[in-house]
mmCIF file with all atom_site columns, N, CA and C in Angstrom:
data_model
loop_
_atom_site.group_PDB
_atom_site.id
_atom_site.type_symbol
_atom_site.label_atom_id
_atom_site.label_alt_id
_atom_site.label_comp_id
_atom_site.label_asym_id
_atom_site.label_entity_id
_atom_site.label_seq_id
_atom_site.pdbx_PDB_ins_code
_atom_site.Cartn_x
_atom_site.Cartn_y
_atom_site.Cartn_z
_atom_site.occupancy
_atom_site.B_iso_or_equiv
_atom_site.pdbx_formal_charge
_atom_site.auth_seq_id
_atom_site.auth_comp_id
_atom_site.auth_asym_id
_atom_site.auth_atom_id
_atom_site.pdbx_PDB_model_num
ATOM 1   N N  . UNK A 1 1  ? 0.844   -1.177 0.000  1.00 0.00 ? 1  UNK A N  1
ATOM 2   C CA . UNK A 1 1  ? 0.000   0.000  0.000  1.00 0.00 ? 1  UNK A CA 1
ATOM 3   C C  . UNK A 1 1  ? 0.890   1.240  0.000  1.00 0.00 ? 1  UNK A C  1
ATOM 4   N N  . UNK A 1 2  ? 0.502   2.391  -0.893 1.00 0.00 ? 2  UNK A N  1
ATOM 5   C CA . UNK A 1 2  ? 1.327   3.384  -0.764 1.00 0.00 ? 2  UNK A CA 1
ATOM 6   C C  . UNK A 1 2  ? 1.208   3.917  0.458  1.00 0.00 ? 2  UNK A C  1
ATOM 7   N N  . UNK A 1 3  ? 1.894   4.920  1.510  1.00 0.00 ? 3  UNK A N  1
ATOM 8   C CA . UNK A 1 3  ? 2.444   5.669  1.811  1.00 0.00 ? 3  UNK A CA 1
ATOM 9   C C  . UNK A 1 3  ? 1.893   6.954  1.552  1.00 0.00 ? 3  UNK A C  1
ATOM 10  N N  . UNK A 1 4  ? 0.961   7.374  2.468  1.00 0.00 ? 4  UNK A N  1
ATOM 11  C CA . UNK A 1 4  ? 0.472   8.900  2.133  1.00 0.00 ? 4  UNK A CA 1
ATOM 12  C C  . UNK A 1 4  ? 1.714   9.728  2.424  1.00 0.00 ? 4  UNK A C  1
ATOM 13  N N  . UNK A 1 5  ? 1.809   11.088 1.780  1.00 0.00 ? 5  UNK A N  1
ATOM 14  C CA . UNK A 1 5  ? 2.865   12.238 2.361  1.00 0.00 ? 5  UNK A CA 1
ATOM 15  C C  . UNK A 1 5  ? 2.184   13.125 2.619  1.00 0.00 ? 5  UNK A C  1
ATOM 16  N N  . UNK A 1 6  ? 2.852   13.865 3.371  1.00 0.00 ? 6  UNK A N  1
ATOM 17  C CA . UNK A 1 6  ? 2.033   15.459 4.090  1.00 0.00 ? 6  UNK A CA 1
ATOM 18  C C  . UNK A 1 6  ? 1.376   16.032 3.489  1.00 0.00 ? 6  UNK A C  1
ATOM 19  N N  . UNK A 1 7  ? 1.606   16.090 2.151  1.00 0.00 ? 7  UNK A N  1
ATOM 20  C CA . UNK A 1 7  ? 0.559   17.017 1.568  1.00 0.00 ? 7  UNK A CA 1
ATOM 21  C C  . UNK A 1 7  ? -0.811  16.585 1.198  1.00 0.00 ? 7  UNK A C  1
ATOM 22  N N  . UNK A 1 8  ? -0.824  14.971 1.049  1.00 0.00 ? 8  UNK A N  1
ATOM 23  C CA . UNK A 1 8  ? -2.158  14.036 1.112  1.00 0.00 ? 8  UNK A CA 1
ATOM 24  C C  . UNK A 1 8  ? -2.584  14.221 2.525  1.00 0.00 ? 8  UNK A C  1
ATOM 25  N N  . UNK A 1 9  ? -1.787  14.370 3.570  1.00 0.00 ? 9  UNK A N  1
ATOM 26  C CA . UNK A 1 9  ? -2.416  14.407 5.234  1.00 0.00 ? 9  UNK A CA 1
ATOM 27  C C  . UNK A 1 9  ? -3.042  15.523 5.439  1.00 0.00 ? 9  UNK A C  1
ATOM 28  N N  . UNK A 1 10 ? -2.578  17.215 4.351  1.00 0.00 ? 10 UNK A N  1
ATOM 29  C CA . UNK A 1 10 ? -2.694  17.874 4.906  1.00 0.00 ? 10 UNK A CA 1
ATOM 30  C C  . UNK A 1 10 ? -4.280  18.775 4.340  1.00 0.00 ? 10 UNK A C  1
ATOM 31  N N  . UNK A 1 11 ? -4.245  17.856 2.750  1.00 0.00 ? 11 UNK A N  1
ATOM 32  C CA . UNK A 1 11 ? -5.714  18.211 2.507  1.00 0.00 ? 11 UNK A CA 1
ATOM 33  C C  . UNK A 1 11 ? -6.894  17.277 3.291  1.00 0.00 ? 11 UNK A C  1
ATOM 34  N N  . UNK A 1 12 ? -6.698  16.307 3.312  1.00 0.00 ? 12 UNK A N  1
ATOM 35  C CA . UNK A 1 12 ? -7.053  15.639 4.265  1.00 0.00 ? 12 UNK A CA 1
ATOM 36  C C  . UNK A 1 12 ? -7.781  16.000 5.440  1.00 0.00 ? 12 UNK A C  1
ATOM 37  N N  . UNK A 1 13 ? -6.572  16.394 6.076  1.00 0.00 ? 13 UNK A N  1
ATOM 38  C CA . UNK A 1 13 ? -7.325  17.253 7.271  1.00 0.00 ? 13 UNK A CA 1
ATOM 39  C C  . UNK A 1 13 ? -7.435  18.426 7.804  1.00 0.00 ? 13 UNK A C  1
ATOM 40  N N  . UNK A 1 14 ? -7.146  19.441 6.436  1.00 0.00 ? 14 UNK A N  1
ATOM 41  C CA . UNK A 1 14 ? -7.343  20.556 6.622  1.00 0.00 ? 14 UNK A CA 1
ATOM 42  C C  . UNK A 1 14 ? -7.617  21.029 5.330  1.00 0.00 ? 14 UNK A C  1
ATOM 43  N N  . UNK A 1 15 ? -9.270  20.599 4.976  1.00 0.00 ? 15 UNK A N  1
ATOM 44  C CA . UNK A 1 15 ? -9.853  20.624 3.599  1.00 0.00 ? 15 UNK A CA 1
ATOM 45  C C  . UNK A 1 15 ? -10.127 22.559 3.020  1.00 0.00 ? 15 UNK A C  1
ATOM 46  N N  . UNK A 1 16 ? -9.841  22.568 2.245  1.00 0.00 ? 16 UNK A N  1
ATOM 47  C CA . UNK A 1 16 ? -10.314 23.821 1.694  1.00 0.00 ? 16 UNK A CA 1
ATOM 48  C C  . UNK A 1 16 ? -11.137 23.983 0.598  1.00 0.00 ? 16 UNK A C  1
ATOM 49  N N  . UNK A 1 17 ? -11.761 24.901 0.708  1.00 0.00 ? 17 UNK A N  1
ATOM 50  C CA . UNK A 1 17 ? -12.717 25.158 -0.913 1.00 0.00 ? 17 UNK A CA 1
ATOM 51  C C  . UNK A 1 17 ? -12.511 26.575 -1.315 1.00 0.00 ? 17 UNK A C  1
ATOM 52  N N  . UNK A 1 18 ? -12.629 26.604 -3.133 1.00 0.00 ? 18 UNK A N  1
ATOM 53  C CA . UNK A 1 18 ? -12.251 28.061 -3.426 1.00 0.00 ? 18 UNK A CA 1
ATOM 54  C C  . UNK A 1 18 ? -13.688 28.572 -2.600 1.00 0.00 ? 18 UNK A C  1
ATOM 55  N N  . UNK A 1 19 ? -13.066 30.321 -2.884 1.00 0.00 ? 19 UNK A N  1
ATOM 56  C CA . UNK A 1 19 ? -14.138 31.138 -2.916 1.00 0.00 ? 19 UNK A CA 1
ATOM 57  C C  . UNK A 1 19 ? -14.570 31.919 -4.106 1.00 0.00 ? 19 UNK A C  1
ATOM 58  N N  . UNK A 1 20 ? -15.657 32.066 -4.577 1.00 0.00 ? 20 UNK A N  1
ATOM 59  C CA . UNK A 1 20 ? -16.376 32.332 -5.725 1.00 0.00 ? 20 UNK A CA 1
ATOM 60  C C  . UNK A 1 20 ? -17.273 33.600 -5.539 1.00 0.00 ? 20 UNK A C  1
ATOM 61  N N  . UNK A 1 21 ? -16.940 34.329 -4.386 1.00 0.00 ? 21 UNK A N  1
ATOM 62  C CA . UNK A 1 21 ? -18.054 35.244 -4.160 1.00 0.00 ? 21 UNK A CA 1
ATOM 63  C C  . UNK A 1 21 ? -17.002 36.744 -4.523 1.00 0.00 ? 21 UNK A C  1
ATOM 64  N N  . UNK A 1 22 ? -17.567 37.839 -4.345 1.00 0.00 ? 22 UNK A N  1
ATOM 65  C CA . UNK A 1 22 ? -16.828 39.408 -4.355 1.00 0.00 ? 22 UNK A CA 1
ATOM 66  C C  . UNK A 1 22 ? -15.999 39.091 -3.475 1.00 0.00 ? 22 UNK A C  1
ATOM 67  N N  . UNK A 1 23 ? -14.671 39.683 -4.487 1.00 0.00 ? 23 UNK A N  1
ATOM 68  C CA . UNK A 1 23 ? -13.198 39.766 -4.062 1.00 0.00 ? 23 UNK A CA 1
ATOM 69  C C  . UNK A 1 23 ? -13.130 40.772 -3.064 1.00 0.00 ? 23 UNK A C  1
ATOM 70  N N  . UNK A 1 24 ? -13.318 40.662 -1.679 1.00 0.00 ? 24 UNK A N  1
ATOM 71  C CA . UNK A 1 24 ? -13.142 41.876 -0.799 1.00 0.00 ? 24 UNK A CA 1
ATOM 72  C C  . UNK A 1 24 ? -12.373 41.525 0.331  1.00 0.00 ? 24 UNK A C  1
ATOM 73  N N  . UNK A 1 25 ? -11.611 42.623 0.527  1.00 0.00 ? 25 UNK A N  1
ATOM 74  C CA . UNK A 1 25 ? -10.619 42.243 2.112  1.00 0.00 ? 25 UNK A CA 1
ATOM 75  C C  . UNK A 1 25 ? -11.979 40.865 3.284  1.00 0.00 ? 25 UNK A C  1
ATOM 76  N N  . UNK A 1 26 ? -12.324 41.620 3.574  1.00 0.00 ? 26 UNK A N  1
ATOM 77  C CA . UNK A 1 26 ? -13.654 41.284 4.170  1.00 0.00 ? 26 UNK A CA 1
ATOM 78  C C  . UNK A 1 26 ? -14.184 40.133 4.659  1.00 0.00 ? 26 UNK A C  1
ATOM 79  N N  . UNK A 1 27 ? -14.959 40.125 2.903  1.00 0.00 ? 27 UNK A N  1
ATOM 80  C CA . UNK A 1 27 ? -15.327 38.552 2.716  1.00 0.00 ? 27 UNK A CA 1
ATOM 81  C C  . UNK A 1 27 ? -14.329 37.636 2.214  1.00 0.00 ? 27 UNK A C  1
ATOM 82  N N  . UNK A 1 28 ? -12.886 37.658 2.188  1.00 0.00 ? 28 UNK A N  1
ATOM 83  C CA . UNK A 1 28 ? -12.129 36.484 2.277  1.00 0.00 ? 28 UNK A CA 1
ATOM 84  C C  . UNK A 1 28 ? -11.923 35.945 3.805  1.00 0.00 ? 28 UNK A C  1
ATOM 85  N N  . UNK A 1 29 ? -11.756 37.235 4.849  1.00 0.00 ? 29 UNK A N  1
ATOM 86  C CA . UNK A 1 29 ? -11.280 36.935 6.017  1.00 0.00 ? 29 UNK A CA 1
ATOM 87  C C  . UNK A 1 29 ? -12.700 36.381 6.572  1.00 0.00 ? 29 UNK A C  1
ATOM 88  N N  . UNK A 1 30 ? -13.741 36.469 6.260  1.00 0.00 ? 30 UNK A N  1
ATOM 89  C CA . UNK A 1 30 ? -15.088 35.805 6.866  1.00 0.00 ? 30 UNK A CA 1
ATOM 90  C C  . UNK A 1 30 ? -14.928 34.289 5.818  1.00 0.00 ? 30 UNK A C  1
ATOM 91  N N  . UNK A 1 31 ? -14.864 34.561 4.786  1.00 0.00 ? 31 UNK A N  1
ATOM 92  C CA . UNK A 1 31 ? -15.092 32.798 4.354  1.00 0.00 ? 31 UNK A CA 1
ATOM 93  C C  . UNK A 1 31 ? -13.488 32.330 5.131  1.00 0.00 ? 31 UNK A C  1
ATOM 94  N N  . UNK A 1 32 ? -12.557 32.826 5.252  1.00 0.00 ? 32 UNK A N  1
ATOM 95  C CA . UNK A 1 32 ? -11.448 31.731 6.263  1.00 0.00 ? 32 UNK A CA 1
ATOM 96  C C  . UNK A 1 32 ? -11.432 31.447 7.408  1.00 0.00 ? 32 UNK A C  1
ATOM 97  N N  . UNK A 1 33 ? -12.359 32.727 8.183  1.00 0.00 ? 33 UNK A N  1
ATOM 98  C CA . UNK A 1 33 ? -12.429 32.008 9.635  1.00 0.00 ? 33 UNK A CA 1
ATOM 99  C C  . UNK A 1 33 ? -13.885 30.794 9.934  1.00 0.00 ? 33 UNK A C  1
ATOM 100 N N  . UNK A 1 34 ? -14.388 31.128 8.789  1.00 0.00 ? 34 UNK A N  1
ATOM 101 C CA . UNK A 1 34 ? -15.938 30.341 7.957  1.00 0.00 ? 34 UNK A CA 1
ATOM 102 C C  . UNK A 1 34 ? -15.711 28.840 8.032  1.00 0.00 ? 34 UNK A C  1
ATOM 103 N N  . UNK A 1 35 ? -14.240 28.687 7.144  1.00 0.00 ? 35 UNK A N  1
ATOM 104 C CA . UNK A 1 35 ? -13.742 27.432 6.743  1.00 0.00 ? 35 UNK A CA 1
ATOM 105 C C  . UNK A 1 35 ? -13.212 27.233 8.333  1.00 0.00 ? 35 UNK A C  1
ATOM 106 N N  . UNK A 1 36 ? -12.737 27.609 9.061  1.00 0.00 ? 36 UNK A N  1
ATOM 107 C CA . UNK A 1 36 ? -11.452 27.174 10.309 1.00 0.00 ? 36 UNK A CA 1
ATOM 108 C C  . UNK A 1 36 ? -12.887 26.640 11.141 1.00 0.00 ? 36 UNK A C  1
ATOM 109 N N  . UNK A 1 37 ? -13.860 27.445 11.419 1.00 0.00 ? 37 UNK A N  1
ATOM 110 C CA . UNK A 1 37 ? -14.883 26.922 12.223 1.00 0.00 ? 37 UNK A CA 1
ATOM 111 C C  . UNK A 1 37 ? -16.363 25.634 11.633 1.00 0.00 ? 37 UNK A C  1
ATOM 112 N N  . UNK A 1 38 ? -15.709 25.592 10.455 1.00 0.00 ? 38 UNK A N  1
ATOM 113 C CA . UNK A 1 38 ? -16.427 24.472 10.192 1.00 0.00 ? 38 UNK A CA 1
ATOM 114 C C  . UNK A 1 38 ? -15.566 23.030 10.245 1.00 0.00 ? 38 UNK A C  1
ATOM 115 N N  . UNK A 1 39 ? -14.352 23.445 10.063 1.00 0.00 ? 39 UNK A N  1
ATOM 116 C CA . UNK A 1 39 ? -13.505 22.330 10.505 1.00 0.00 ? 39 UNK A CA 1
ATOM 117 C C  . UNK A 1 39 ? -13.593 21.866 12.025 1.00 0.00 ? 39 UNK A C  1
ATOM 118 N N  . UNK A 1 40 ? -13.553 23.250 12.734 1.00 0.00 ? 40 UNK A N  1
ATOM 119 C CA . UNK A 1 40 ? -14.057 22.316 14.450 1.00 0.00 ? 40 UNK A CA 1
ATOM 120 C C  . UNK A 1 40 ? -14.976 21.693 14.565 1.00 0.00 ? 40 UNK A C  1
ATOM 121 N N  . UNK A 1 41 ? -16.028 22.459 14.231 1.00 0.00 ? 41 UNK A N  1
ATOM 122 C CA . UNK A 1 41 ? -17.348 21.608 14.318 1.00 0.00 ? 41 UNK A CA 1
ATOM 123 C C  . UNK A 1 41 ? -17.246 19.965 14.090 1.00 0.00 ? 41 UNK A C  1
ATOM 124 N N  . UNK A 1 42 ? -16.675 19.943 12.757 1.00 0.00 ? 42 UNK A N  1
ATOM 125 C CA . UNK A 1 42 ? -16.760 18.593 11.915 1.00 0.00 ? 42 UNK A CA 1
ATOM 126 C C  . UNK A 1 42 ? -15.656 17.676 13.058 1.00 0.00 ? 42 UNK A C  1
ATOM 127 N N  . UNK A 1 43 ? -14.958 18.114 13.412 1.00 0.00 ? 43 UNK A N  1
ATOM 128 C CA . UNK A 1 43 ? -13.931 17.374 14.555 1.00 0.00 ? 43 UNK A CA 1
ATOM 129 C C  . UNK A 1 43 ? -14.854 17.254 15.688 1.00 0.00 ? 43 UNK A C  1
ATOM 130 N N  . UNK A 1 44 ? -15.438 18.083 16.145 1.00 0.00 ? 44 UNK A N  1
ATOM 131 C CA . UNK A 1 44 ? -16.296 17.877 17.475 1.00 0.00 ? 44 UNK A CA 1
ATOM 132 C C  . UNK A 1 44 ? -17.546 16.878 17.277 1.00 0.00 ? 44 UNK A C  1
ATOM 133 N N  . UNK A 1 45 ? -18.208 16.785 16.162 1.00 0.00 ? 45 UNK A N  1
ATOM 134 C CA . UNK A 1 45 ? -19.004 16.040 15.901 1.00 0.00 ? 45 UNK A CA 1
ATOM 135 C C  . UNK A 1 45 ? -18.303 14.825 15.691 1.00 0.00 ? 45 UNK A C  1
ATOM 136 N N  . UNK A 1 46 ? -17.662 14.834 14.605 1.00 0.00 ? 46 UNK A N  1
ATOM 137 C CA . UNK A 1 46 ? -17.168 13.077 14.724 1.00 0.00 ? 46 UNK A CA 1
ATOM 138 C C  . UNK A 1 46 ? -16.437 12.921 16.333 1.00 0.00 ? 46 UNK A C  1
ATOM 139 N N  . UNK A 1 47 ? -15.748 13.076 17.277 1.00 0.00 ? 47 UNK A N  1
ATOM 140 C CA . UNK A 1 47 ? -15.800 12.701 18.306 1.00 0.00 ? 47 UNK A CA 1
ATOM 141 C C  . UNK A 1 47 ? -16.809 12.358 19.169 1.00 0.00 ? 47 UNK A C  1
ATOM 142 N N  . UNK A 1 48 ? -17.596 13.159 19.178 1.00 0.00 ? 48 UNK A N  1
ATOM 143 C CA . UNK A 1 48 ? -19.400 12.958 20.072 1.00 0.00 ? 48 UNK A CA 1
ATOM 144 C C  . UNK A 1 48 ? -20.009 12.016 18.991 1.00 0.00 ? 48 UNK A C  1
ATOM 145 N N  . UNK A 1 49 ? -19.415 11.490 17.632 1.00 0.00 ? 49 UNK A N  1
ATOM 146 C CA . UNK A 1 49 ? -20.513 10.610 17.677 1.00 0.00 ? 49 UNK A CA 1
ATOM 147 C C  . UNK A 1 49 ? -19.464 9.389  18.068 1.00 0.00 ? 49 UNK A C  1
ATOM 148 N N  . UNK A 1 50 ? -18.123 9.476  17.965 1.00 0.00 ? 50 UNK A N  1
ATOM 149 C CA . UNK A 1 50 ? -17.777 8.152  17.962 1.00 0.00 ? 50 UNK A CA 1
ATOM 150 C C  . UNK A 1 50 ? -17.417 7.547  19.511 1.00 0.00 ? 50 UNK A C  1
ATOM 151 N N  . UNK A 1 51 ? -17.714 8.807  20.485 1.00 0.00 ? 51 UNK A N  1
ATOM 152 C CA . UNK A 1 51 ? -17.874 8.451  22.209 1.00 0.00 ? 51 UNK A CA 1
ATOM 153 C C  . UNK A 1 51 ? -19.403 7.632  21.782 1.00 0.00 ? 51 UNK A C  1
ATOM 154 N N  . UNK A 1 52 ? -20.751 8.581  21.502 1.00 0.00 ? 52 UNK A N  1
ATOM 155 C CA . UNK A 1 52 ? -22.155 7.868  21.376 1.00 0.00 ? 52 UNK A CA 1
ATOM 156 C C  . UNK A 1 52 ? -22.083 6.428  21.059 1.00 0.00 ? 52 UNK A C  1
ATOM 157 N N  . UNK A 1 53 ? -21.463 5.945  19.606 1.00 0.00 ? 53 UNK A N  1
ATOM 158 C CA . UNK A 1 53 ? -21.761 4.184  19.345 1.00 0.00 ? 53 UNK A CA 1
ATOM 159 C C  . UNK A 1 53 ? -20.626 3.913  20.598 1.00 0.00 ? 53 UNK A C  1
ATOM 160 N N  . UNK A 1 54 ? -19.778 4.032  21.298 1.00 0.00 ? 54 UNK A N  1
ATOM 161 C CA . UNK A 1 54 ? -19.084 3.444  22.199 1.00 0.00 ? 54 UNK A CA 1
ATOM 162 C C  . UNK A 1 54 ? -19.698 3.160  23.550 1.00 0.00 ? 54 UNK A C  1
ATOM 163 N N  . UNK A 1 55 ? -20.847 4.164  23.824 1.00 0.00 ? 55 UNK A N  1
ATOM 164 C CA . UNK A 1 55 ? -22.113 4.030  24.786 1.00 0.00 ? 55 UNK A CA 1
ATOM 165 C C  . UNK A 1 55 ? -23.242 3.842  24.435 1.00 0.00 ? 55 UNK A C  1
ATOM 166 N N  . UNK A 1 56 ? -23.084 3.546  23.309 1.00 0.00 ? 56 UNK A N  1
ATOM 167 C CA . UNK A 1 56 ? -24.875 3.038  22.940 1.00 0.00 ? 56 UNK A CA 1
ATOM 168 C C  . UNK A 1 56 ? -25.206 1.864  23.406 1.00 0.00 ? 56 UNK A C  1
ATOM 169 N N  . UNK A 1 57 ? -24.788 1.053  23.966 1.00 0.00 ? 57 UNK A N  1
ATOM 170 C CA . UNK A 1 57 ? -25.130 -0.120 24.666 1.00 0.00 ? 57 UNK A CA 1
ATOM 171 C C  . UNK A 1 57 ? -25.258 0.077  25.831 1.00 0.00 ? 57 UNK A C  1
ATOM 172 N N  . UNK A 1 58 ? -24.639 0.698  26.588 1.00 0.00 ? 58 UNK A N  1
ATOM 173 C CA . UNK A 1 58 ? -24.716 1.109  28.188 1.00 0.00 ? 58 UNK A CA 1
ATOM 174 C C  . UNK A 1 58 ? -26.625 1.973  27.765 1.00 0.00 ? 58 UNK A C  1
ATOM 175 N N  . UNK A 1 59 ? -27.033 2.472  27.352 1.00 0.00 ? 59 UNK A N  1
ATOM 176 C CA . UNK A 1 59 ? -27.905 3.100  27.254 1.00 0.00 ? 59 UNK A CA 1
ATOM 177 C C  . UNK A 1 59 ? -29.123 2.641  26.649 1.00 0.00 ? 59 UNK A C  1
ATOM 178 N N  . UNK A 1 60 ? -29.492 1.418  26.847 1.00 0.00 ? 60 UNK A N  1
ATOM 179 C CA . UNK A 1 60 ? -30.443 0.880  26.590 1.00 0.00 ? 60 UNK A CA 1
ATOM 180 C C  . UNK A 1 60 ? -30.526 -0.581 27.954 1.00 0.00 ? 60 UNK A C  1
ATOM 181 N N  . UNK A 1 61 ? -29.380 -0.752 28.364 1.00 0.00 ? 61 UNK A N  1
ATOM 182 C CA . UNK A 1 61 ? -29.656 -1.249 29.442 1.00 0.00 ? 61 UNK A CA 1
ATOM 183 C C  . UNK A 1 61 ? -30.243 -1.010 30.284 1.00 0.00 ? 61 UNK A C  1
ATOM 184 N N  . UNK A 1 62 ? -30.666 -1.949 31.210 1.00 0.00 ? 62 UNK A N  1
ATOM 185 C CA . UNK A 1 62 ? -32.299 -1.459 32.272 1.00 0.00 ? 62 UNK A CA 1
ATOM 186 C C  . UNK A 1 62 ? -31.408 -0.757 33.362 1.00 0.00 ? 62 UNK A C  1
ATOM 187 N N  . UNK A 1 63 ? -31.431 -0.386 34.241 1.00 0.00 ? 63 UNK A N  1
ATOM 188 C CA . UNK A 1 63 ? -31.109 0.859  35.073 1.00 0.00 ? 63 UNK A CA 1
ATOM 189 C C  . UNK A 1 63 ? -31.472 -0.716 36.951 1.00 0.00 ? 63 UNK A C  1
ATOM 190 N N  . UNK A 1 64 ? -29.626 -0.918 37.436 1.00 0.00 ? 64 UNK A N  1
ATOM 191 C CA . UNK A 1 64 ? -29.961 -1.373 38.362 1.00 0.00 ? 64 UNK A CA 1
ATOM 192 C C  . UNK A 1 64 ? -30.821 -1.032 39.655 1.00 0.00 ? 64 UNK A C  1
ATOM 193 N N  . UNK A 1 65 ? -31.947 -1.797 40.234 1.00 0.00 ? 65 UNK A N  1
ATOM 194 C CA . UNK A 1 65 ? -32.491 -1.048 41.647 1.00 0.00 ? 65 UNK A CA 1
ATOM 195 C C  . UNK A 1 65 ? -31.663 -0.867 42.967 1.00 0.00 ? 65 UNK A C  1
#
């Protein structure tokens, strides 16, 4: 199997998309901090879901008296 290198790691996990809207100081610095906070999100979610299937069994069990 190949061998990813940094620059496969680094789109990877630090995805970007052009921007297509008016060229303005502005709205570049809002679509990049746009992009930086949708990347947390997407990290915070896949963690909370992959704690959830790791407790989804504890959570359907009956509750000892």
């Amino acid at each position: 199997m190949k061998m990813p290198n940094q620059r496969d790691k680094d789109t990877f996990l630090y995805p970007r998309s052009c921007y297509y809207g008016r060229v303005k100081p502005q709205n570049l610095v809002f679509n990049a901090n746009l992009q930086i906070f949708s990347q947390k999100v997407a990290y915070i979610t896949a963690d909370t879901k992959k704690l959830t299937n790791a407790n989804k069994s504890q959570l359907f069990l009956p509750a000892s008296p």
